[in-house]
PDB file of C-alpha atoms in Angstrom:
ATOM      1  CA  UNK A 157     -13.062  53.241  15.128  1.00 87.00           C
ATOM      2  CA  UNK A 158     -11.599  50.352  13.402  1.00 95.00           C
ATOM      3  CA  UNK A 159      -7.914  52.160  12.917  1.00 98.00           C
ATOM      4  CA  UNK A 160      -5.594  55.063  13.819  1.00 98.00           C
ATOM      5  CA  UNK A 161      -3.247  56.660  11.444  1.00 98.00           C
ATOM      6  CA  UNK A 162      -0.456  58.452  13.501  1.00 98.00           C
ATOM      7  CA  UNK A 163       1.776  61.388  11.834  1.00 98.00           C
ATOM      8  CA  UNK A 164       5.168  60.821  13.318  1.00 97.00           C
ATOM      9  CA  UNK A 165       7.279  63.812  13.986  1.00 95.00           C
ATOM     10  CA  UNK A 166       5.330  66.358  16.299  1.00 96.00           C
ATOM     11  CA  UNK A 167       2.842  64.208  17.088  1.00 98.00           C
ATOM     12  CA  UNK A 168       3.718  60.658  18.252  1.00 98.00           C
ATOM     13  CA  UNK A 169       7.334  61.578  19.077  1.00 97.00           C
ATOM     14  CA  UNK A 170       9.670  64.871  19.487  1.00 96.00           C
ATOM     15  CA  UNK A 171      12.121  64.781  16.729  1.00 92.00           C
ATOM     16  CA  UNK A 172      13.060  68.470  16.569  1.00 93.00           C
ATOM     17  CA  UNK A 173      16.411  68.048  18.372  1.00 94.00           C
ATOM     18  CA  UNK A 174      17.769  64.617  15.709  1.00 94.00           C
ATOM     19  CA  UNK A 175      16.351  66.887  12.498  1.00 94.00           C
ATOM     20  CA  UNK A 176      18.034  70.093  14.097  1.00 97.00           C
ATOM     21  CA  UNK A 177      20.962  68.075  14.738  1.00 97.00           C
ATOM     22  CA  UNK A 178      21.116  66.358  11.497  1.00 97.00           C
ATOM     23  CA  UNK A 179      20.588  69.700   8.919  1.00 98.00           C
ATOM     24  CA  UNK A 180      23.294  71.567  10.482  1.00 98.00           C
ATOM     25  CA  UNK A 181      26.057  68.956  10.616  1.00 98.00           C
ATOM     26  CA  UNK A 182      24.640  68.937   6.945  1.00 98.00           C
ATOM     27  CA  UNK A 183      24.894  72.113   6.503  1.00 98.00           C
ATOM     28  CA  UNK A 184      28.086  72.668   8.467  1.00 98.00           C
ATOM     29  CA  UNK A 185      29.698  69.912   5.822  1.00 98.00           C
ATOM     30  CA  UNK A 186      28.642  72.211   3.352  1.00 98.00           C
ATOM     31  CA  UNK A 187      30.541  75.421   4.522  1.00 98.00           C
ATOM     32  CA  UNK A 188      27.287  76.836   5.358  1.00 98.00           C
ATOM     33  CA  UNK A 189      26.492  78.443   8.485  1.00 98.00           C
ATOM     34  CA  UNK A 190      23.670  76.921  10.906  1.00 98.00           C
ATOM     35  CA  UNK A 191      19.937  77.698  10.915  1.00 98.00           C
ATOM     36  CA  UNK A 192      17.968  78.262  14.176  1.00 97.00           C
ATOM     37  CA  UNK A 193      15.564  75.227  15.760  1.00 96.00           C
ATOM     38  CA  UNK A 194      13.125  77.763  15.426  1.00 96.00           C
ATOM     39  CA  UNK A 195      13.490  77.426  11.437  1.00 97.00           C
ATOM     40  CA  UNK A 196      13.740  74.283  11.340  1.00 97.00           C
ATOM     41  CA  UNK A 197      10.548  73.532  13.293  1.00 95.00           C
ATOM     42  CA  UNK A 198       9.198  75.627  10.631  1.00 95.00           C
ATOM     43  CA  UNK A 199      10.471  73.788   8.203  1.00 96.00           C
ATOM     44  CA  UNK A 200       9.198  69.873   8.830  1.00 93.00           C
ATOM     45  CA  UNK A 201       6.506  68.454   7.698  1.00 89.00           C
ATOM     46  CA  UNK A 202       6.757  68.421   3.835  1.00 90.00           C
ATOM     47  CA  UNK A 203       9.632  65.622   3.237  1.00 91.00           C
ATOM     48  CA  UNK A 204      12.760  65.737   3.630  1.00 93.00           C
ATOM     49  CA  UNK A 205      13.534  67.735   0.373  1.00 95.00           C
ATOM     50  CA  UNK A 206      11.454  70.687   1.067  1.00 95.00           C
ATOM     51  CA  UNK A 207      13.434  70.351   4.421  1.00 96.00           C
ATOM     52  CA  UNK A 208      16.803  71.108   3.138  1.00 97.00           C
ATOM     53  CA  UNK A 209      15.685  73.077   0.547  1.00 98.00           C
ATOM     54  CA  UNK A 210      14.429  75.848   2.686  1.00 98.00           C
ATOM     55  CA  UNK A 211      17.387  74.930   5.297  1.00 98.00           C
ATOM     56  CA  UNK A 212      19.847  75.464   2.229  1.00 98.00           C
ATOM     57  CA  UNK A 213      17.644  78.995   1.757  1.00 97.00           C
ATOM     58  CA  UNK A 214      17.850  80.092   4.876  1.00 97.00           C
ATOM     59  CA  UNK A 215      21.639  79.547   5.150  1.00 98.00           C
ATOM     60  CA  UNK A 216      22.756  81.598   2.376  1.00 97.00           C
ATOM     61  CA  UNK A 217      22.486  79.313  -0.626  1.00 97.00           C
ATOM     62  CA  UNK A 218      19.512  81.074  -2.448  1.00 94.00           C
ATOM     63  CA  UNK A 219      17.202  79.179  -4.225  1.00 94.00           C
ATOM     64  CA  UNK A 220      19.025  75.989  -2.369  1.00 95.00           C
ATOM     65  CA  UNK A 221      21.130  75.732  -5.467  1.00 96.00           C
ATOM     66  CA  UNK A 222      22.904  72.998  -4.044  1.00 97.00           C
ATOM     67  CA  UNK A 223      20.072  70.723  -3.148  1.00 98.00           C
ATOM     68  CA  UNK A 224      21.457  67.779  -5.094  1.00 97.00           C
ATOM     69  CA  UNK A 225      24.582  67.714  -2.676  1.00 98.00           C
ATOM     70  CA  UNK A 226      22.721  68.619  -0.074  1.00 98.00           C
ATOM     71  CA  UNK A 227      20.157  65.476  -0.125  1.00 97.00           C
ATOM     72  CA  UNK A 228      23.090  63.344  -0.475  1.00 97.00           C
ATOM     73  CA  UNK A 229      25.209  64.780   2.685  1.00 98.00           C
ATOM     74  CA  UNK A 230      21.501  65.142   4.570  1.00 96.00           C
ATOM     75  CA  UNK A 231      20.516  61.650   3.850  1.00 94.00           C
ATOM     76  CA  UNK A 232      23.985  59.839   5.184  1.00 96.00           C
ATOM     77  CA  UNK A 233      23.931  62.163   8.596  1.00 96.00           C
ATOM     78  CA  UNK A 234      20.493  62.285   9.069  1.00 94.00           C
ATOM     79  CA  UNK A 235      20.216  57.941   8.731  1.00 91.00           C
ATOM     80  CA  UNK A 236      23.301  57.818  11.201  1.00 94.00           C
ATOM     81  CA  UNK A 237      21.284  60.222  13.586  1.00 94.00           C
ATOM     82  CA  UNK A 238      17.331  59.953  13.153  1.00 91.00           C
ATOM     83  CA  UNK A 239      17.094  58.533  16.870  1.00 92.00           C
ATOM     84  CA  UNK A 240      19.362  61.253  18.385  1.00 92.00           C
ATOM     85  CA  UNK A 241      17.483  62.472  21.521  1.00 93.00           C
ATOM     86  CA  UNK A 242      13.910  61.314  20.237  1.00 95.00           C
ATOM     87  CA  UNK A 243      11.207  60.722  22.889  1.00 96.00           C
ATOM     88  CA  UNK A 244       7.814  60.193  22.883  1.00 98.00           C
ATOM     89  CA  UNK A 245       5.675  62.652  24.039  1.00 98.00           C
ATOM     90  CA  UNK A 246       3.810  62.738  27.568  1.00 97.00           C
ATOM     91  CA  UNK A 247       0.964  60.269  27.306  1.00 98.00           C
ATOM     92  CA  UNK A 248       1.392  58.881  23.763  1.00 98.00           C
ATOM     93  CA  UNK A 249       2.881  55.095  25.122  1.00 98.00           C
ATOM     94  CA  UNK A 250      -0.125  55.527  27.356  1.00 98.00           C
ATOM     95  CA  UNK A 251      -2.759  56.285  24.151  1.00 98.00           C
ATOM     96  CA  UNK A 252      -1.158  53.543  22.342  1.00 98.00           C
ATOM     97  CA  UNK A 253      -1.578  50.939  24.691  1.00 97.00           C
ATOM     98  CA  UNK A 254      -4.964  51.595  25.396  1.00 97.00           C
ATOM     99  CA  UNK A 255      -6.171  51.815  21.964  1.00 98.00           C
ATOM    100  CA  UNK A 256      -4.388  48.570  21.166  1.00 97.00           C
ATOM    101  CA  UNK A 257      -6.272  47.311  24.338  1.00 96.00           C
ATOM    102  CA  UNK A 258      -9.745  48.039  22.606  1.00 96.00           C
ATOM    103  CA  UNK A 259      -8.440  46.602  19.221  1.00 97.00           C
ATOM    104  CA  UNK A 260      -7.335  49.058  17.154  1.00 98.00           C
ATOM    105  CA  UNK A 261      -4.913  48.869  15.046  1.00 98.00           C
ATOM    106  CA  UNK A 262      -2.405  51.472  14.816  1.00 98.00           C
ATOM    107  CA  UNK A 263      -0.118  52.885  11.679  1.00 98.00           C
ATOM    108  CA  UNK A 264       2.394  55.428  11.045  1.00 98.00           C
ATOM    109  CA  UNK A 265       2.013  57.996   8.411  1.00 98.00           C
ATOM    110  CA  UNK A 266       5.323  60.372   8.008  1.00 97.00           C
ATOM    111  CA  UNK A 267       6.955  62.342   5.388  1.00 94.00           C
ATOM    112  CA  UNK A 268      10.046  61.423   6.867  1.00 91.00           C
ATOM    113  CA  UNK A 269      12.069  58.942   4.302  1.00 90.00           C
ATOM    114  CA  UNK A 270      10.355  55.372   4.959  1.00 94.00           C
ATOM    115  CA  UNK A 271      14.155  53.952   6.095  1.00 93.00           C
ATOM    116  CA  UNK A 272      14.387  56.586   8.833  1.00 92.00           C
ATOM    117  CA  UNK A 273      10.412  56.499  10.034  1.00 95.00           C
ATOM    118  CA  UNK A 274      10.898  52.376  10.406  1.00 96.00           C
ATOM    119  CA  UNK A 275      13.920  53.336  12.947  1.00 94.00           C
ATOM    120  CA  UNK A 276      12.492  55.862  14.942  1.00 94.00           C
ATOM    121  CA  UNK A 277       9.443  53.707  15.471  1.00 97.00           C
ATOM    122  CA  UNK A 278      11.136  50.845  16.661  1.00 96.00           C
ATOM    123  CA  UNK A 279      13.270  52.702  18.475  1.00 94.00           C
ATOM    124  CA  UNK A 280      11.002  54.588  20.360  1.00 97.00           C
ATOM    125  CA  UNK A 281       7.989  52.011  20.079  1.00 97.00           C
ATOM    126  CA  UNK A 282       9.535  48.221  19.524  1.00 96.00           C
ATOM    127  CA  UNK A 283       8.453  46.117  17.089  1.00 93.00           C
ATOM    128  CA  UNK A 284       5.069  45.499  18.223  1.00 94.00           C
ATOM    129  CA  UNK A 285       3.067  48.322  18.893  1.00 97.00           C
ATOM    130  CA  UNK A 286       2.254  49.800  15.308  1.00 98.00           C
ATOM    131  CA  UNK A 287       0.741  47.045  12.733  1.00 98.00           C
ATOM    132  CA  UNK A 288       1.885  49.555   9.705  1.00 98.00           C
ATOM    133  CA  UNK A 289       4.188  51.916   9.058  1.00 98.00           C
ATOM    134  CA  UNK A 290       4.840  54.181   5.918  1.00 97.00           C
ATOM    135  CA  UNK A 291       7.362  56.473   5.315  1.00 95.00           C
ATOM    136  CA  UNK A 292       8.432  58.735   2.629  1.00 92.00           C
ATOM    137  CA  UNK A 293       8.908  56.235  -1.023  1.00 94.00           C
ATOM    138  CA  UNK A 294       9.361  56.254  -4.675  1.00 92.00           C
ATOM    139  CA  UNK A 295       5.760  54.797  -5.096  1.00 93.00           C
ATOM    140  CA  UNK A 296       3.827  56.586  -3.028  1.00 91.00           C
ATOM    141  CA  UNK A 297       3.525  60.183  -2.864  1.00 91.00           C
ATOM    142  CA  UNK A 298       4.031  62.147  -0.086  1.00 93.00           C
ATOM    143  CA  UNK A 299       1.513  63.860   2.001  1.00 97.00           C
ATOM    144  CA  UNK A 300      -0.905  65.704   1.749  1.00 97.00           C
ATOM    145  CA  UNK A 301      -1.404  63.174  -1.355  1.00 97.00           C
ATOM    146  CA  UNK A 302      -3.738  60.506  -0.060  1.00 98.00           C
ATOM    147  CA  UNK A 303      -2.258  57.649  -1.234  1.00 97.00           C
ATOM    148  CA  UNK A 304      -0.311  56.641   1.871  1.00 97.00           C
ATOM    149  CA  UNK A 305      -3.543  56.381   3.672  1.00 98.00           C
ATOM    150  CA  UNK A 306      -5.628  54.900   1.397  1.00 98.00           C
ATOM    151  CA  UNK A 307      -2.194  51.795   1.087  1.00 97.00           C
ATOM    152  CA  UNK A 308      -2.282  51.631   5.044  1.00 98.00           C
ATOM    153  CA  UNK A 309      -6.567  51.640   5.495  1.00 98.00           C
ATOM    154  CA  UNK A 310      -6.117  48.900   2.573  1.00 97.00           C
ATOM    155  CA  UNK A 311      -3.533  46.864   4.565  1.00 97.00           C
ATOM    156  CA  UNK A 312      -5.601  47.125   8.306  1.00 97.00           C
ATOM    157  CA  UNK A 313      -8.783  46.064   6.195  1.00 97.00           C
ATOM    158  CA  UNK A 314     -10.400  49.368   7.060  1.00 97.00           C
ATOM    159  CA  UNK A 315     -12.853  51.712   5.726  1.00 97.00           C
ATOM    160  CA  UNK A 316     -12.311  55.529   5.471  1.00 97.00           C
ATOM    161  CA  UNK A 317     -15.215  55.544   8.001  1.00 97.00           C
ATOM    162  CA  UNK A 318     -13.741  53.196  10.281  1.00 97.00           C
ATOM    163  CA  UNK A 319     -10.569  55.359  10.749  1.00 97.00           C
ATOM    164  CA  UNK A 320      -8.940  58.493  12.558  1.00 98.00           C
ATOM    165  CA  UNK A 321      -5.860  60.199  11.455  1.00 98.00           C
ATOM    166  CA  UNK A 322      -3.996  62.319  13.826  1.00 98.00           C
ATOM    167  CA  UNK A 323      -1.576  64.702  12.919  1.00 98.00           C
ATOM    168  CA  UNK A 324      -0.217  68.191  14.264  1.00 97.00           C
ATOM    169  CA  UNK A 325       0.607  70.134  10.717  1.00 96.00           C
ATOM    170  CA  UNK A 326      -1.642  72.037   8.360  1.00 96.00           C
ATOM    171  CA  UNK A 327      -0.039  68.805   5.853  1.00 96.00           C
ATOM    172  CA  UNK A 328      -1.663  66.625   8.269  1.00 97.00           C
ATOM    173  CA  UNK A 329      -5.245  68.208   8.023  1.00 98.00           C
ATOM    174  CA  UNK A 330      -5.054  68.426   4.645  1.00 98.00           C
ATOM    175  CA  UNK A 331      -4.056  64.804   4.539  1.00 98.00           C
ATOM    176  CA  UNK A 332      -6.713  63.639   5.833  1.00 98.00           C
ATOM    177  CA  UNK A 333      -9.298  65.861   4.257  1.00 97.00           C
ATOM    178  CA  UNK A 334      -8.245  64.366   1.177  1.00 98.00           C
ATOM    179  CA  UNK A 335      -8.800  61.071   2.052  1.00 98.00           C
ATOM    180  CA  UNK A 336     -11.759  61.609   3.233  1.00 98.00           C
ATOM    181  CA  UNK A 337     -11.085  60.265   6.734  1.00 98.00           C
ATOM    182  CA  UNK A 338     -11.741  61.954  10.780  1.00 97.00           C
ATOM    183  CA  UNK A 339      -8.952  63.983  11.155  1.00 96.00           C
ATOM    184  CA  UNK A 340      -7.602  65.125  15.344  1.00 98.00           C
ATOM    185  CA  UNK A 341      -5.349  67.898  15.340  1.00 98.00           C
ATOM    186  CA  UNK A 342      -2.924  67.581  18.657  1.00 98.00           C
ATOM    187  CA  UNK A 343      -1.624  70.881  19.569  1.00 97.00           C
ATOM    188  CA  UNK A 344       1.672  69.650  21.431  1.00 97.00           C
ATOM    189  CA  UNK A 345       3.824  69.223  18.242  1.00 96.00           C
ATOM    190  CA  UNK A 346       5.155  72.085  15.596  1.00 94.00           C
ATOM    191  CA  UNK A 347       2.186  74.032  15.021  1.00 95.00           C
ATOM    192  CA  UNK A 348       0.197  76.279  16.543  1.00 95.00           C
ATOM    193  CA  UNK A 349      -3.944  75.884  17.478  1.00 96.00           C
ATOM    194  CA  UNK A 350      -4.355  78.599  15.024  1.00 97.00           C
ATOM    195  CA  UNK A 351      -2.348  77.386  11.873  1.00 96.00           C
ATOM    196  CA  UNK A 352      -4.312  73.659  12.425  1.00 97.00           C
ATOM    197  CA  UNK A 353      -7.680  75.884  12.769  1.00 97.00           C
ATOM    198  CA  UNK A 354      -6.891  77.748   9.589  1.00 97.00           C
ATOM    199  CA  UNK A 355      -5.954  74.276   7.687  1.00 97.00           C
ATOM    200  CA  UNK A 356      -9.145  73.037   8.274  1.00 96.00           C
ATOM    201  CA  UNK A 357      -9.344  71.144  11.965  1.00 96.00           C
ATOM    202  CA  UNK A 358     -12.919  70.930  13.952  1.00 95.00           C
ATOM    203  CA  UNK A 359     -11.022  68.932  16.673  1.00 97.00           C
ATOM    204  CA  UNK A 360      -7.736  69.985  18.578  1.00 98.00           C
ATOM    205  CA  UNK A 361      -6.713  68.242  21.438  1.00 98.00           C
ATOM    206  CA  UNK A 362      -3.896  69.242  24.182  1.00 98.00           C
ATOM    207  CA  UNK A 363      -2.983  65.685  25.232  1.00 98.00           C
ATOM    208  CA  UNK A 364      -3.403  62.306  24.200  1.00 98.00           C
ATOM    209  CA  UNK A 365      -5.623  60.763  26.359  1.00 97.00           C
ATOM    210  CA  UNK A 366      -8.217  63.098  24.981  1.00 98.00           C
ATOM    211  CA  UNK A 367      -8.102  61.230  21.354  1.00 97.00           C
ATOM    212  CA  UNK A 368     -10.107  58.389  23.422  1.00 97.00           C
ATOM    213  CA  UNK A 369     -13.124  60.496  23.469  1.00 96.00           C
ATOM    214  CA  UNK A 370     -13.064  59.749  19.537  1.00 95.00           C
ATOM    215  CA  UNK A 371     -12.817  55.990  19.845  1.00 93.00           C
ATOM    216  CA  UNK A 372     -16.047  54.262  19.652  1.00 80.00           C
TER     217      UNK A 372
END
């Protein structure tokens, strides 16, 4: 493999407790009561929209009527706070260094606003482990669209067949069945074996150094 395409939140780093965080001091600026981390986890993967929409659901505003205020008041916390408590998981600054070791390049992939993906990443990463990373923009669409793969095999000079994406969300699976690219489920982030089985996945792993196995 020529190139890895890494999904962000779930899979490369735990994010559950800044995005928790960040949609109920959102919410709680609204006069809306807080939703459970539970919920939440339920409710990532899809943008940051479809986040607070179903947030703004589950808190009493039905049919997130208020979405318009709610992106606004979301966006301002949530870029003050998108490194709050964020780690990497067990293994993954291991993974990374070894596949940079054997010459792959490396890119991010996330739904989460492009902005707020660079921090994290450099936060958690520095500035020189990933050679792209893609977030969330106007002028590419977000996943499961394919788009943001195809811009980042296009930048890394490499083929669908030359690439892996890795990803731990049914919009992950579907990502990369759409591109037409290996897909690895990892089973450590917010979904279950069973909900990446039922998207589509032939290959779940339990921890990173088992994504080597892949590497040729």
């Amino acid at each position: 493999m020529k190139a890895c395409i890494f999904d962000l939140d779930g899979t490369l780093t735990d994010t559950l407790e800044s995005l928790v965080y960040s949609v109920n001091k959102s919410l709680q600026e609204m006069g809306l009561p807080a939703i459970s981390d539970k919920q939440c986890e339920s409710f990532v993967g899809n943008g940051a929209r479809y986040l607070m929409e179903h947030a703004l659901d589950a808190a009493g505003d039905t049919g997130a009527s208020r979405i318009d205020e709610a992106m606004q008041v979301y966006g301002r916390i949530f870029g003050a706070n998108c490194t709050y408590h964020v780690t990497p998981y067990d293994g993954i600054p291991e993974l990374l260094k070894s596949l940079k070791g054997r010459g792959v390049k490396l890119a991010v992939l996330s739904n989460k606003p492009h902005g707020q993906t660079v921090d994290v990443v450099k936060a958690v990463f520095g500035r020189d482990v990933f050679d792209q990373i893609q977030g969330q923009t106007d002028s590419i669409p977000r996943k499961p669209d394919p788009a943001g793969v195809y811009r980042l095999l296009e930048k890394m000079g490499a083929s669908q067949k030359e690439c892996l994406y890795i990803g731990d969300s049914e919009v992950d699976i579907a990502t990369a069945l759409a591109a037409g690219v290996r897909c690895i489920g990892v089973d450590w982030g917010f979904r279950s074996r069973q909900v990446l089985s039922d998207a589509g996945a032939k290959e779940i792993v339990s921890a990173p150094e088992q994504i080597l196995q892949f590497i040729s």
